[in-house]
Structures are given as C-alpha cells and as structure tokens.
PDB file of C-alpha atoms in Angstrom:
ATOM      1  CA  HIS A   1     134.455 176.531 126.014  1.00 72.00           C
ATOM      2  CA  VAL A   2     134.543 172.765 126.399  1.00 81.00           C
ATOM      3  CA  ASP A   3     137.624 171.488 128.256  1.00 84.00           C
ATOM      4  CA  VAL A   4     138.789 168.045 127.093  1.00 87.00           C
ATOM      5  CA  PHE A   5     141.268 165.714 128.786  1.00 89.00           C
ATOM      6  CA  PHE A   6     142.784 162.632 127.139  1.00 93.00           C
ATOM      7  CA  VAL A   7     145.269 160.597 129.193  1.00 92.00           C
ATOM      8  CA  LEU A   8     148.154 159.226 127.129  1.00 95.00           C
ATOM      9  CA  GLU A   9     150.296 157.723 129.917  1.00 93.00           C
ATOM     10  CA  GLY A  10     150.166 157.521 133.691  1.00 92.00           C
ATOM     11  CA  GLU A  11     147.200 158.348 135.873  1.00 91.00           C
ATOM     12  CA  ALA A  12     145.373 161.508 136.935  1.00 89.00           C
ATOM     13  CA  GLU A  13     142.299 162.397 138.933  1.00 89.00           C
ATOM     14  CA  LEU A  14     139.864 164.404 136.808  1.00 86.00           C
ATOM     15  CA  ILE A  15     137.443 166.505 138.826  1.00 86.00           C
ATOM     16  CA  ALA A  16     134.011 167.625 137.602  1.00 80.00           C
ATOM     17  CA  SER A  17     131.870 169.459 140.132  1.00 83.00           C
ATOM     18  CA  SER A  18     131.974 167.053 143.109  1.00 83.00           C
ATOM     19  CA  GLU A  19     132.792 163.930 141.047  1.00 85.00           C
ATOM     20  CA  VAL A  20     136.355 162.560 140.869  1.00 87.00           C
ATOM     21  CA  VAL A  21     137.358 160.129 138.102  1.00 85.00           C
ATOM     22  CA  ARG A  22     140.605 158.172 138.287  1.00 88.00           C
ATOM     23  CA  ALA A  23     141.818 158.298 134.721  1.00 89.00           C
ATOM     24  CA  GLY A  24     144.385 155.991 133.171  1.00 92.00           C
ATOM     25  CA  PRO A  25     145.727 155.709 129.614  1.00 94.00           C
ATOM     26  CA  GLY A  26     142.993 156.014 126.987  1.00 95.00           C
ATOM     27  CA  THR A  27     140.561 157.865 129.265  1.00 92.00           C
ATOM     28  CA  PHE A  28     138.701 160.709 127.549  1.00 90.00           C
ATOM     29  CA  VAL A  29     136.669 163.238 129.528  1.00 87.00           C
ATOM     30  CA  ALA A  30     134.945 166.356 128.162  1.00 85.00           C
ATOM     31  CA  GLU A  31     133.866 168.982 130.693  1.00 83.00           C
ATOM     32  CA  PRO A  32     131.003 171.176 129.432  1.00 77.00           C
ATOM     33  CA  LEU A  33     130.746 174.927 129.800  1.00 75.00           C
ATOM     34  CA  GLY A  34     129.749 176.071 133.281  1.00 80.00           C
ATOM     35  CA  ILE A  35     130.954 173.009 135.223  1.00 79.00           C
ATOM     36  CA  ARG A  36     133.709 173.659 137.789  1.00 80.00           C
ATOM     37  CA  HIS A  37     136.476 171.215 136.932  1.00 79.00           C
ATOM     38  CA  GLY A  38     140.192 170.457 137.051  1.00 79.00           C
ATOM     39  CA  PHE A  39     142.665 167.664 137.618  1.00 76.00           C
ATOM     40  CA  ARG A  40     145.264 166.370 140.045  1.00 74.00           C
ATOM     41  CA  ALA A  41     148.317 165.396 138.074  1.00 71.00           C
ATOM     42  CA  ASN A  42     150.200 162.172 138.385  1.00 71.00           C
ATOM     43  CA  THR A  43     148.306 160.185 141.004  1.00 75.00           C
ATOM     44  CA  GLY A  44     150.044 156.986 139.848  1.00 73.00           C
ATOM     45  CA  ALA A  45     153.630 155.713 139.874  1.00 80.00           C
ATOM     46  CA  ALA A  46     154.356 156.393 136.171  1.00 84.00           C
ATOM     47  CA  ALA A  47     154.911 159.817 134.617  1.00 90.00           C
ATOM     48  CA  LEU A  48     151.703 161.506 133.452  1.00 90.00           C
ATOM     49  CA  ARG A  49     151.196 162.677 129.861  1.00 92.00           C
ATOM     50  CA  LEU A  50     147.822 164.066 128.887  1.00 89.00           C
ATOM     51  CA  LEU A  51     146.289 166.225 126.221  1.00 91.00           C
ATOM     52  CA  ASN A  52     144.210 169.162 127.429  1.00 86.00           C
ATOM     53  CA  LEU A  53     142.187 170.849 124.679  1.00 85.00           C
ATOM     54  CA  HIS A  54     139.890 173.885 124.814  1.00 78.00           C
ATOM     55  CA  ALA A  55     137.392 174.553 122.045  1.00 77.00           C
ATOM     56  CA  PRO A  56     136.461 176.967 120.748  1.00 73.00           C
ATOM     57  CA  ASP A  57     139.350 179.278 121.649  1.00 73.00           C
ATOM     58  CA  ALA A  58     138.000 181.475 124.416  1.00 72.00           C
ATOM     59  CA  GLY A  59     141.359 182.990 125.399  1.00 75.00           C
ATOM     60  CA  PHE A  60     142.136 180.438 128.149  1.00 71.00           C
ATOM     61  CA  ALA A  61     145.842 180.041 127.285  1.00 75.00           C
ATOM     62  CA  ASP A  62     146.326 183.806 127.210  1.00 82.00           C
ATOM     63  CA  ALA A  63     144.591 184.151 130.582  1.00 79.00           C
ATOM     64  CA  VAL A  64     146.901 181.525 132.128  1.00 75.00           C
ATOM     65  CA  ARG A  65     149.967 183.272 130.695  1.00 84.00           C
ATOM     66  CA  ARG A  66     148.843 186.605 132.194  1.00 88.00           C
ATOM     67  CA  GLY A  67     148.354 184.961 135.601  1.00 77.00           C
TER      68      GLY A  67
END
C-alpha cells in the first residue's frame, strides 16, 4: 500500500529510507510500496496533528491492533 502523511498542525520528521524531511503544516508526503518509512512525532513546540492514510486497504490497521 501507499502510506500518505499530511501535516495539519505542528511539526514532524518524516523518514523515507535514509532521508528525513522536517514537515510543517501543509506538508504532504506519499511513501511508495517497498520503501522503509515512518515518522517522529511532534518535533516542534506546538501539538502535532496529522493525517496518515493507507491505500488500498492492505490490513495495516488490523495488524497494528493485533500488535
């Protein structure tokens, strides 16, 4: 699946492979299938709010719930 991050408020560090992007409000990043990625939440002073979308549904949310 494609993993998409859209920062609404605050700041995060979005990580794709070995690249780190400091992402503020309005930043949109789409991570393609097969790329190791993630994020470090709230690297700024304000509270972080971001949207994290996965498409198509590949069972990611269920996998996280199962641990």
